[in-house]
PDB file of C-alpha atoms and ligand atoms in Angstrom:
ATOM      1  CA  UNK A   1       9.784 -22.518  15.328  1.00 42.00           C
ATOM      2  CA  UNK A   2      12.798 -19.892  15.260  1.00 44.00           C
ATOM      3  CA  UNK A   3      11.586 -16.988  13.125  1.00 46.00           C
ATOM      4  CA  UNK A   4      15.040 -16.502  11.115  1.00 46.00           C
ATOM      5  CA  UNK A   5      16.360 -13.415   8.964  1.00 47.00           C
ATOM      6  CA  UNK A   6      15.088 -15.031   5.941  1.00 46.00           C
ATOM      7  CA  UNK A   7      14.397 -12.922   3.091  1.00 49.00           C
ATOM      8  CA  UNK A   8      11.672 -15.889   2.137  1.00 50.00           C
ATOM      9  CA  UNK A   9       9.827 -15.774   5.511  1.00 69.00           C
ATOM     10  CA  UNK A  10       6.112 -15.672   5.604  1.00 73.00           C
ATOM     11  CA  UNK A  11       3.951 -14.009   8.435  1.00 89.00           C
ATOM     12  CA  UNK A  12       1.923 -16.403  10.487  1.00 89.00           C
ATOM     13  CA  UNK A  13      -0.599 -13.582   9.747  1.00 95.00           C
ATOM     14  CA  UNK A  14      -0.257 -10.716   8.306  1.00 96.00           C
ATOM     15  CA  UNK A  15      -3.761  -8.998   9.670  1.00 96.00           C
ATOM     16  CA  UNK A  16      -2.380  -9.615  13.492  1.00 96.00           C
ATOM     17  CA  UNK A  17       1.373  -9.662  14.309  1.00 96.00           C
ATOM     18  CA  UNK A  18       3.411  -7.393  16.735  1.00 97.00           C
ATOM     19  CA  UNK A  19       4.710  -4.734  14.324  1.00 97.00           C
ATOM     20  CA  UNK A  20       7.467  -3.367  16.891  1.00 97.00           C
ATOM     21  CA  UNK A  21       8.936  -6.833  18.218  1.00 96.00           C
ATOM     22  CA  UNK A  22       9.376  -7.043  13.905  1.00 97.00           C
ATOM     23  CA  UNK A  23      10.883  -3.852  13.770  1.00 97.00           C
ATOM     24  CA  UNK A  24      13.317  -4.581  17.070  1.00 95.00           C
ATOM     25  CA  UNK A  25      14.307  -8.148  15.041  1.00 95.00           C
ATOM     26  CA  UNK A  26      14.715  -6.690  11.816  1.00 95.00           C
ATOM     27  CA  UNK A  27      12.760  -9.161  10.447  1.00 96.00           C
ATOM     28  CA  UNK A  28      11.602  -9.515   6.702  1.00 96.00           C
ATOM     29  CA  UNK A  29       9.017 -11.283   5.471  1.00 96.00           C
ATOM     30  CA  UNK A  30       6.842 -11.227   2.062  1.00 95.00           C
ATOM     31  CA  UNK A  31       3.560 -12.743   0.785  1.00 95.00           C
ATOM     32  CA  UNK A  32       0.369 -11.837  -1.397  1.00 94.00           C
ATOM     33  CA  UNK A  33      -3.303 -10.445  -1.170  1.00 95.00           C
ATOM     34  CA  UNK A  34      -5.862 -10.654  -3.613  1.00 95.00           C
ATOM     35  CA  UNK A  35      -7.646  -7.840  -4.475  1.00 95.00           C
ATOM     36  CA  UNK A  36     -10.797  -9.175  -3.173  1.00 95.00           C
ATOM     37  CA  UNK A  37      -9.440  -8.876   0.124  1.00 96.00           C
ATOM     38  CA  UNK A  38      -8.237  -5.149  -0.277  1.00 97.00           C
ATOM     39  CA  UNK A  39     -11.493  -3.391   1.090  1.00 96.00           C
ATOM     40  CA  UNK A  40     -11.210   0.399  -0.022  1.00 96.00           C
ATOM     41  CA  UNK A  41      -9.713  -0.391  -3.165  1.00 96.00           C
ATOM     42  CA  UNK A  42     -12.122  -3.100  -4.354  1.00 95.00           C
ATOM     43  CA  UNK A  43     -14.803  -0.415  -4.351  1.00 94.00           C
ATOM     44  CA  UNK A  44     -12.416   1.609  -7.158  1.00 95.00           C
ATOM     45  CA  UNK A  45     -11.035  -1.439  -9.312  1.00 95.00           C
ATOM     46  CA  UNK A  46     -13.378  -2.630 -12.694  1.00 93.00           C
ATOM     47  CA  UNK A  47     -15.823  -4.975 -11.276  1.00 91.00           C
ATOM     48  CA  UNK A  48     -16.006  -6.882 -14.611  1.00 91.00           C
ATOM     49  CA  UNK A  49     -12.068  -7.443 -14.441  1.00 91.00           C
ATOM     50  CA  UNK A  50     -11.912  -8.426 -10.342  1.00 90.00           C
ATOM     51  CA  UNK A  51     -11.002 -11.938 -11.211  1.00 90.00           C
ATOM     52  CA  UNK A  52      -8.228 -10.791 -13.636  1.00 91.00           C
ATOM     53  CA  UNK A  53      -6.362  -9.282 -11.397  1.00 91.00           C
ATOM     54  CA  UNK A  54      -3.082 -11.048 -10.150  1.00 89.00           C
ATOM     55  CA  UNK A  55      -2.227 -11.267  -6.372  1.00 93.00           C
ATOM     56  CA  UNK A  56      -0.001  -8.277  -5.255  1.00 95.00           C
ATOM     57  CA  UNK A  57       3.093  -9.016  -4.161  1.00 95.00           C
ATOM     58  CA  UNK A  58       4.088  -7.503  -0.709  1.00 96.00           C
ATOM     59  CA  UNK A  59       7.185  -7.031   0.991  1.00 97.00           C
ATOM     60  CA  UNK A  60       8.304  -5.786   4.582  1.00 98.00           C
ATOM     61  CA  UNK A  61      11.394  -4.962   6.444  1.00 97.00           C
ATOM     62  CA  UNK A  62      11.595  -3.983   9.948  1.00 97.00           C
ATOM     63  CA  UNK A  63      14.020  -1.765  10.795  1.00 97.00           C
ATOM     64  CA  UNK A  64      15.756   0.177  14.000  1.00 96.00           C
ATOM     65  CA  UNK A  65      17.165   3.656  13.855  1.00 93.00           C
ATOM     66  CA  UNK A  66      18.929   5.553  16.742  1.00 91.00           C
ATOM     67  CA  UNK A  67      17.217   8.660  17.279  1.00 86.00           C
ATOM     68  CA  UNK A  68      17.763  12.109  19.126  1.00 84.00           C
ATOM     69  CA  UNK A  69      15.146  13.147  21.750  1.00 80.00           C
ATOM     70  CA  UNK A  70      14.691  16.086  24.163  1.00 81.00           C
ATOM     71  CA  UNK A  71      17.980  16.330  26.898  1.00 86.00           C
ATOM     72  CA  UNK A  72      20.310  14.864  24.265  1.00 86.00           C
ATOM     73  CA  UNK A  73      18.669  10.824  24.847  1.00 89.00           C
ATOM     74  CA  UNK A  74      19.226   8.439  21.929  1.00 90.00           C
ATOM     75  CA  UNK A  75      16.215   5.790  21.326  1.00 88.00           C
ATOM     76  CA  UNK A  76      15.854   2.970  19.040  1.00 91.00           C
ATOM     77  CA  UNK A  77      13.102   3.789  17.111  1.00 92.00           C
ATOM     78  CA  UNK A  78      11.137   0.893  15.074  1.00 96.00           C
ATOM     79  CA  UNK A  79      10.773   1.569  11.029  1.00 97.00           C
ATOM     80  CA  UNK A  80       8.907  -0.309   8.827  1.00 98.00           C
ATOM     81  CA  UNK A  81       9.324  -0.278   4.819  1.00 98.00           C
ATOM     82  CA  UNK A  82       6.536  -1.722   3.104  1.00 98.00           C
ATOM     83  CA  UNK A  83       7.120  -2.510  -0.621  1.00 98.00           C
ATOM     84  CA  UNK A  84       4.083  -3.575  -3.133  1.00 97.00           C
ATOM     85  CA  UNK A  85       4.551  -3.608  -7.237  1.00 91.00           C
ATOM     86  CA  UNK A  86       1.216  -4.737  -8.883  1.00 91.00           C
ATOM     87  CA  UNK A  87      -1.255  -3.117 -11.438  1.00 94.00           C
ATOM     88  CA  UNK A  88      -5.147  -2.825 -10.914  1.00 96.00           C
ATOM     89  CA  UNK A  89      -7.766  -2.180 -13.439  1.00 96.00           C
ATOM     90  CA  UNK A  90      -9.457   1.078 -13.154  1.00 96.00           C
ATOM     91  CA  UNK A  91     -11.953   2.244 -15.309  1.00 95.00           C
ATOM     92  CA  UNK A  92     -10.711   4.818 -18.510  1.00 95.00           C
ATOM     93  CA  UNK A  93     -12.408   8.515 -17.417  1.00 94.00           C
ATOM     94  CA  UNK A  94     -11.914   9.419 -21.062  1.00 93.00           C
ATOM     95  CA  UNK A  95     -13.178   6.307 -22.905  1.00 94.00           C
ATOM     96  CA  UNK A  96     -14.557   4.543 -19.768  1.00 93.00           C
ATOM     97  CA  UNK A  97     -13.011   1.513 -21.445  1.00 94.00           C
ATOM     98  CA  UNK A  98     -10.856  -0.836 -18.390  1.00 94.00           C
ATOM     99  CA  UNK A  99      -7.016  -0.530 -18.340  1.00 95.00           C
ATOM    100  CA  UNK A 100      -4.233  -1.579 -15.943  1.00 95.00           C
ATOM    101  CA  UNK A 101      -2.428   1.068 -14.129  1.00 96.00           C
ATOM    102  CA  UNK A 102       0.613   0.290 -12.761  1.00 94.00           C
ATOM    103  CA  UNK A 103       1.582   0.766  -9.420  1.00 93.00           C
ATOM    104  CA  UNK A 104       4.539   0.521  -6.657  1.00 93.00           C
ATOM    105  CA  UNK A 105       4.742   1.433  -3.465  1.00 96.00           C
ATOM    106  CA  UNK A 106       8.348   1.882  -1.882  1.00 96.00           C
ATOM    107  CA  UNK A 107       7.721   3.447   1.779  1.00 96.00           C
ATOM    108  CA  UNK A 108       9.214   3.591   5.006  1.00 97.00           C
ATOM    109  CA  UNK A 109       6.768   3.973   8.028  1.00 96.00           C
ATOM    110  CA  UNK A 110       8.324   5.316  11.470  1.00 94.00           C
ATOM    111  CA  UNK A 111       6.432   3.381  13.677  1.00 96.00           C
ATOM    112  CA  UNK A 112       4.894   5.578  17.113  1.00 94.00           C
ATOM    113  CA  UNK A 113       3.395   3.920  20.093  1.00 93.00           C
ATOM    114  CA  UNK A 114      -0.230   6.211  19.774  1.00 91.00           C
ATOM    115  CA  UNK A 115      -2.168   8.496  18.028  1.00 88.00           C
ATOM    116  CA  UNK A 116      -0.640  11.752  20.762  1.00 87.00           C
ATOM    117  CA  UNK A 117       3.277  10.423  19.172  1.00 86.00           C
ATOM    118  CA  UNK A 118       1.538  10.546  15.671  1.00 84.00           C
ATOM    119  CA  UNK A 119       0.114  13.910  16.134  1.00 84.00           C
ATOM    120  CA  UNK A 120       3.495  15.293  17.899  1.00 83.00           C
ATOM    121  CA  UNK A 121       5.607  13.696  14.707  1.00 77.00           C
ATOM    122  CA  UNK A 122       6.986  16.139  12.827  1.00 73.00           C
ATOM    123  CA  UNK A 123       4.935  16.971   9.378  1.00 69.00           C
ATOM    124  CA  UNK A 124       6.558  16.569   6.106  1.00 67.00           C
ATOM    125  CA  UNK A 125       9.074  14.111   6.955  1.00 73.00           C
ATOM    126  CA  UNK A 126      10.579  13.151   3.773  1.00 74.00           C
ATOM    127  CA  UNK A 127      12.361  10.031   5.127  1.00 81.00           C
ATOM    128  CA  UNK A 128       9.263   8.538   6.181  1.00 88.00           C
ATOM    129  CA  UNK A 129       5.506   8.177   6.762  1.00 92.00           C
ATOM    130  CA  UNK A 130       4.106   7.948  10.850  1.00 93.00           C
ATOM    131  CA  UNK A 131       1.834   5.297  11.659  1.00 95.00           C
ATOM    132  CA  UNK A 132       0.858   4.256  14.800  1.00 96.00           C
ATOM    133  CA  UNK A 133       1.817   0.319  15.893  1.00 97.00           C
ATOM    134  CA  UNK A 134       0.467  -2.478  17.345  1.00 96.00           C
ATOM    135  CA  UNK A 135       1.163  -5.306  18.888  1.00 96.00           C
ATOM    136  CA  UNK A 136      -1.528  -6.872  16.745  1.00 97.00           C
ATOM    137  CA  UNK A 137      -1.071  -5.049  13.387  1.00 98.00           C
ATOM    138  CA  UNK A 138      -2.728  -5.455  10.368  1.00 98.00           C
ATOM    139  CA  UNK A 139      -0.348  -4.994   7.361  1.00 98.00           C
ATOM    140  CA  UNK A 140      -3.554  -5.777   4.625  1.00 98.00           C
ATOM    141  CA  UNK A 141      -5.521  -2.858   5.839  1.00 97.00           C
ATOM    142  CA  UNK A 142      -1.844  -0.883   6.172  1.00 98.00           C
ATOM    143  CA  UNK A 143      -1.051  -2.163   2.052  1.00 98.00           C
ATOM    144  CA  UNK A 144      -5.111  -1.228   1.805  1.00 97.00           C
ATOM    145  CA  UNK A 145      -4.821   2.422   2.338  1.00 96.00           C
ATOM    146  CA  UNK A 146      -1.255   2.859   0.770  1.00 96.00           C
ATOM    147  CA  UNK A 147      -2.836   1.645  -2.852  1.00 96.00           C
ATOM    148  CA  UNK A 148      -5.705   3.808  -2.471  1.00 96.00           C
ATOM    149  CA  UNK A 149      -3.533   6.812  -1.955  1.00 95.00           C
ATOM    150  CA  UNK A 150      -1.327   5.697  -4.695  1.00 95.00           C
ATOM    151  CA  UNK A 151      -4.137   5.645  -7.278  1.00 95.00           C
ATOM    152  CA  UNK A 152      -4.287   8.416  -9.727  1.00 95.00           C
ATOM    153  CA  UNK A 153      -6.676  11.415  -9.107  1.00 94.00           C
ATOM    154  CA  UNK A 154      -8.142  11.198 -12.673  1.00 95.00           C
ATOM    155  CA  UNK A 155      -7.656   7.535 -13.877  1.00 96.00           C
ATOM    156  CA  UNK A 156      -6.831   7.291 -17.947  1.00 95.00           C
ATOM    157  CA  UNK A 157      -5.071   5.868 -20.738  1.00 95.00           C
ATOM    158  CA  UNK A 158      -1.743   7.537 -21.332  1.00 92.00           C
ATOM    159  CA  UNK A 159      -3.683   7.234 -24.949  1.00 93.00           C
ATOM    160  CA  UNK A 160      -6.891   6.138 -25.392  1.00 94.00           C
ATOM    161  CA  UNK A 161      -7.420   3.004 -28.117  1.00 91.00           C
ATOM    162  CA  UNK A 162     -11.167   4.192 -28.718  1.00 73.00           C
ATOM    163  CA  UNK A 163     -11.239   6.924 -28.518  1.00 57.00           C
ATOM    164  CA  UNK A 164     -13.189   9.176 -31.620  1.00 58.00           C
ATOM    165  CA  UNK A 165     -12.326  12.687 -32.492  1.00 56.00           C
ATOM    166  CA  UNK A 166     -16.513  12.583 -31.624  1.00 54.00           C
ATOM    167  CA  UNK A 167     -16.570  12.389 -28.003  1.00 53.00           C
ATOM    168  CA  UNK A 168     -16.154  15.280 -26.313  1.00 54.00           C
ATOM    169  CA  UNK A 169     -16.258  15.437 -22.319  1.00 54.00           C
ATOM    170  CA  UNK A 170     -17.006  12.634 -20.072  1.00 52.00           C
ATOM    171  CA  UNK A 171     -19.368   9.837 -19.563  1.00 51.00           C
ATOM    172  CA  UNK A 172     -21.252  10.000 -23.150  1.00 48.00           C
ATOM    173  CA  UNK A 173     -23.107   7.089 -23.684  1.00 52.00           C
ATOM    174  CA  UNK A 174     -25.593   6.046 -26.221  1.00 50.00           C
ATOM    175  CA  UNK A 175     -28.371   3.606 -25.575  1.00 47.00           C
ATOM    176  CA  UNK A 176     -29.055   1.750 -28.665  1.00 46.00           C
TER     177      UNK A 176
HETATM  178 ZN1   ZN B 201      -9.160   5.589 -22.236  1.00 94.03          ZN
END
């Protein structure tokens, strides 16, 4: 039952596992969610193309970095990168037609003990995101929130198949 360093290792469960006793083993681990099970984002994907969408393909890496605190201390400070390639199928807003965007996720998480640490984190950290831990951490709703932040403001085409020189604007339909 030895959890090992294997770059092939599964979590038990990825909605409820101790997020800093993974960072403090450096452990790595990968698996997949469905889209179905992504909350936020299945409100945003193409409802007619949910059951074409592939499972995403997740994978994490705890880490532990010495830091500097106040009076000159080092601590071992838990990291997490979380990395995600996958494409979901939003809906055109210039044709309205479906298409797949693309989209990876490459992010490293400092991970605090509370929302006070999170708060007192320094803003604009360029090496890494703050969230706060848990000893029973849920990585879906973690990969859940990082798509939905990823997505694109304005979802389109990079060019349009249907589009006619006709259609101006957005959202012009015709009933018959
Ligand atoms: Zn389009």
């Amino acid at each position: 039952m030895s959890q090992t360093l294997s770059c092939s290792a599964v979590l038990d469960n990825p909605r409820m596992f101790d997020v800093f006793a993974f960072a403090r083993k450096q452990q790595q681990a990968s698996g997949e969610v469905l889209v179905q099970n992504l909350s936020r984002i299945l409100n945003e994907v193409t409802p007619d193309k949910l059951a074409q969408h592939p499972a995403l393909r997740w994978n994490v890496t705890g880490a532990i970095r010495q830091e500097l605190v106040a009076g000159g201390k080092s601590v071992a400070m838990p990291y997490l990168r979380l990395t995600l390639e996958g494409a979901l199928w939003l809906e055109c807003q210039r044709c309205l037609e479906p298409y797949q965007e693309p989209l990876t996720i490459d992010i490293w998480y400092r991970i605090v003990q509370n929302s006070a640490q999170a708060d007192a984190a320094p803003a604009n950290d360029e090496r890494a995101d703050v969230i706060v831990g848990s000893r029973q951490f849920d990585l879906i709703d973690l990969i859940d929130e990082e798509l939905l932040l990823s997505l694109p403001l304005v979802p389109k085409h990079s060019v349009c198949p249907f589009t006619h020189e006709s259609i101006v604007g957005y959202g012009v339909e015709t009933s018959n």
